[in-house]
Amino acid sequence: MRLDKFICQSTEFSKTDVTDQLIAGYVCVNGEIKTDGSTQVHENNTITLNGKVLTPRAFRYVMLHKPPGTICSNVDEHYPSVFNYVDIDYPDDLHIVGRLDADTTGLVLITDDGRWSYGITHPDNFCPKVYRVGLSREIAGEVADKFKAGIALQGETGLTLPASLSVLSPQDVLLSITQGKFHQVKRMFAAVGNRVVTLHRESIGQVQLDIAEGQWRYLTETEVQSLQIITPPYS
Ligand code: URA
């Protein structure tokens, strides 16, 4: 992690205040004065500010039930940001683990632990994300096999990773995927001549959405651990 980020996560200082403290020569890493905020630091370094050893705040892990018409961005743009629904300190430290489109609803994970989110989103880890999908046409019989084999998305070389489809009713299905390509679910159904009308994420790994739309809660320790998937370059 960058030194300036570490200090932000260990104090009440803003990024600008931290830069001032660095330039003033008040910050030491393992006893050596450091003035450059981009210096990389590690868990086993001793970092002091004015002689006081800094300890970073504990990471936060949150689930949000995303309403429709909201965006997975830190700022309001055409639609309000999902962060408006999460009343939590230091919101600027947080990021979203796998964004959803503005019209998609359901499970969004939010954290300030970059290593944790990297493990969840990295396709090599095959972490399943399950979507409930409403379709404009009845699902064709061969689609489950096509998705299992992998399909070519428009504008891409190679095939999607194997995905699993369960049919709830002719126009209502569950799709489990382990990648997070741009508009992936909508593009997969477009590739087989169908169209997604409603899209809702129900689960990520073993973490199941269990709160009402617009609500948020901290994940339990068990939920956090269940998604603790370490992968290169962090391993
Ligand atoms: N796939 C999509 O097409 N949209 C989403 O929001 C999530 C997955």
XYZ file of C-alpha atoms and ligand atoms in Angstrom:
243
model
C 0.000 0.000 0.000
C 1.105 3.603 -0.556
C 2.454 5.417 2.489
C -0.011 8.335 2.173
C -2.933 5.894 1.999
C -1.638 4.037 5.048
C -1.478 7.303 7.028
C -4.992 8.302 5.891
C -6.253 4.892 7.103
C -4.498 5.291 10.458
C -5.394 8.893 11.348
C -8.118 11.496 10.995
C -5.992 13.413 8.462
C -7.215 14.210 4.946
C -4.984 13.391 1.954
C -3.836 17.040 1.841
C -2.987 17.051 5.566
C -1.017 13.845 5.081
C 1.018 15.396 2.264
C 1.825 18.351 4.547
C 2.952 15.987 7.320
C 5.167 14.093 4.881
C 6.771 17.235 3.442
C 7.427 18.512 6.967
C 9.473 15.338 7.605
C 7.222 14.055 10.412
C 6.797 10.548 8.953
C 9.265 7.683 9.407
C 9.231 4.157 7.967
C 11.408 1.823 10.041
C 13.130 4.863 11.556
C 13.902 6.569 8.248
C 12.220 9.859 7.297
C 10.047 9.522 4.175
C 8.596 12.523 2.348
C 7.164 10.762 -0.729
C 3.548 9.601 -0.291
C 3.899 7.033 -3.083
C 6.482 5.024 -1.062
C 5.247 1.421 -0.818
C 4.812 0.112 2.719
C 3.994 -3.344 4.077
C 2.256 -4.770 7.133
C 5.557 -5.504 8.902
C 6.919 -1.922 8.551
C 6.901 0.366 11.586
C 5.429 3.678 10.521
C 5.473 6.667 12.848
C 4.017 10.166 12.702
C 5.638 12.622 15.106
C 7.190 9.625 16.857
C 3.839 7.852 17.410
C 3.438 4.378 15.879
C 0.457 4.242 13.499
C -1.983 1.336 13.341
C -4.468 1.251 10.461
C -8.192 1.077 11.152
C -9.770 -2.372 10.757
C -11.089 -3.081 7.258
C -14.831 -2.727 6.644
C -16.914 -5.291 4.704
C -20.458 -4.338 3.762
C -23.364 -5.740 1.761
C -25.884 -3.400 0.123
C -29.146 -4.285 -1.586
C -28.794 -2.006 -4.602
C -32.013 -0.338 -5.778
C -32.671 0.211 -9.499
C -31.627 3.566 -10.955
C -28.431 3.849 -8.885
C -24.814 3.647 -10.007
C -21.821 1.786 -8.642
C -19.578 4.837 -8.561
C -18.248 7.021 -5.754
C -19.889 10.114 -7.243
C -23.421 10.955 -8.376
C -23.587 11.190 -12.164
C -26.814 10.638 -14.165
C -28.117 8.558 -11.273
C -27.456 8.706 -7.525
C -24.453 6.753 -6.266
C -25.032 3.586 -4.213
C -22.819 5.172 -1.558
C -25.757 7.454 -0.679
C -27.351 4.354 0.885
C -24.381 3.407 3.082
C -24.018 5.565 6.171
C -20.440 4.818 7.206
C -17.313 6.765 8.245
C -14.515 7.492 5.756
C -16.609 6.679 2.655
C -13.804 7.804 0.331
C -11.720 4.792 1.422
C -14.379 2.367 0.178
C -14.764 0.717 -3.210
C -17.229 -1.651 -4.865
C -16.413 -5.307 -5.499
C -17.758 -5.926 -9.016
C -20.012 -3.168 -10.303
C -23.623 -3.579 -11.405
C -25.347 -1.624 -14.179
C -27.671 1.243 -13.196
C -30.800 -0.850 -13.884
C -29.488 -4.000 -12.143
C -30.572 -4.631 -8.552
C -29.272 -6.851 -5.782
C -26.118 -7.743 -3.921
C -23.251 -5.258 -3.941
C -20.196 -5.782 -1.737
C -18.318 -2.709 -0.542
C -14.974 -2.671 1.264
C -11.707 -0.848 1.842
C -9.710 -4.106 1.657
C -8.209 -4.183 -1.852
C -6.677 -7.615 -1.407
C -10.056 -9.132 -0.489
C -11.891 -7.599 -3.449
C -9.103 -8.559 -5.846
C -9.493 -12.225 -4.852
C -13.260 -12.154 -5.394
C -13.148 -10.522 -8.813
C -10.119 -12.314 -10.274
C -11.486 -14.857 -12.806
C -8.757 -17.393 -11.921
C -10.509 -17.875 -8.588
C -13.844 -18.938 -10.136
C -15.892 -17.185 -7.449
C -19.526 -17.688 -8.549
C -21.896 -14.721 -8.882
C -25.544 -15.753 -9.221
C -28.029 -13.585 -11.112
C -31.778 -13.929 -11.426
C -32.624 -12.948 -14.976
C -35.979 -11.972 -16.481
C -36.016 -12.495 -20.258
C -37.986 -10.956 -23.134
C -38.451 -14.368 -24.831
C -38.767 -17.950 -23.649
C -35.403 -19.571 -23.028
C -34.368 -21.954 -25.818
C -33.590 -25.557 -24.895
C -29.946 -25.526 -25.935
C -28.889 -22.361 -24.073
C -27.774 -24.154 -20.873
C -25.366 -26.327 -22.899
C -24.078 -23.331 -24.857
C -23.371 -21.374 -21.677
C -21.710 -24.429 -20.125
C -19.410 -24.775 -23.138
C -18.663 -21.028 -23.244
C -19.849 -18.587 -25.871
C -18.265 -15.847 -27.960
C -19.333 -12.356 -26.918
C -19.609 -9.730 -29.599
C -16.337 -7.885 -30.110
C -14.260 -10.403 -28.124
C -11.972 -13.240 -29.013
C -12.178 -16.401 -26.922
C -15.122 -17.876 -25.079
C -16.748 -17.050 -21.776
C -15.862 -19.345 -18.873
C -18.356 -22.182 -18.234
C -21.562 -20.796 -16.725
C -24.449 -22.653 -15.169
C -28.096 -21.960 -16.040
C -31.173 -23.124 -14.091
C -34.584 -22.501 -15.589
C -37.208 -21.377 -13.046
C -39.857 -20.701 -15.699
C -39.602 -20.071 -19.485
C -38.682 -16.389 -19.041
C -37.153 -16.481 -15.565
C -33.747 -18.111 -15.016
C -30.786 -18.222 -12.632
C -27.333 -17.779 -14.144
C -24.095 -18.420 -12.263
C -20.915 -16.920 -13.756
C -17.367 -16.625 -12.457
C -16.225 -13.680 -14.582
C -17.243 -10.031 -14.501
C -16.908 -8.788 -18.056
C -18.607 -5.524 -19.027
C -22.411 -6.148 -19.290
C -21.595 -9.853 -19.305
C -25.024 -11.289 -18.510
C -26.843 -9.026 -20.975
C -24.300 -9.824 -23.687
C -24.506 -13.582 -23.056
C -28.263 -13.593 -23.569
C -27.958 -11.267 -26.576
C -25.517 -13.791 -28.086
C -28.235 -16.489 -27.979
C -30.950 -14.226 -29.434
C -32.667 -13.229 -26.187
C -32.777 -9.987 -24.170
C -32.443 -9.327 -20.447
C -35.429 -7.401 -19.101
C -34.655 -7.585 -15.379
C -31.377 -8.445 -13.668
C -30.826 -9.059 -9.978
C -27.663 -10.387 -8.250
C -28.602 -12.855 -5.511
C -25.249 -14.071 -4.235
C -21.468 -13.868 -4.482
C -19.714 -17.055 -3.378
C -21.478 -18.151 -0.191
C -22.708 -14.647 0.640
C -26.448 -14.453 0.023
C -28.417 -11.211 -0.189
C -30.798 -11.196 2.804
C -31.775 -7.559 3.355
C -34.442 -5.299 1.860
C -33.820 -3.020 -1.118
C -31.880 0.104 -0.116
C -30.650 -1.467 3.155
C -27.039 -2.273 4.078
C -25.264 -4.260 6.788
C -21.759 -5.325 7.784
C -20.797 -8.853 6.708
C -20.274 -11.390 9.477
C -16.754 -12.690 10.140
C -17.793 -16.031 8.587
C -19.000 -14.300 5.419
C -15.792 -12.286 5.139
C -13.651 -15.414 5.610
C -15.689 -17.382 3.056
C -14.620 -14.865 0.397
C -10.988 -14.668 1.509
C -9.420 -15.936 -1.696
C -5.770 -15.026 -2.067
C -4.372 -14.981 -5.563
C -1.315 -13.536 -7.352
C 0.043 -10.853 -7.236
C -0.986 -10.730 -3.586
C -0.116 -14.327 -2.638
N -23.993 -8.412 -16.174
C -24.654 -7.383 -16.750
O -24.929 -7.396 -17.941
N -25.010 -6.362 -15.957
C -24.755 -6.304 -14.630
O -25.128 -5.332 -13.968
C -24.072 -7.390 -14.058
C -23.696 -8.435 -14.855
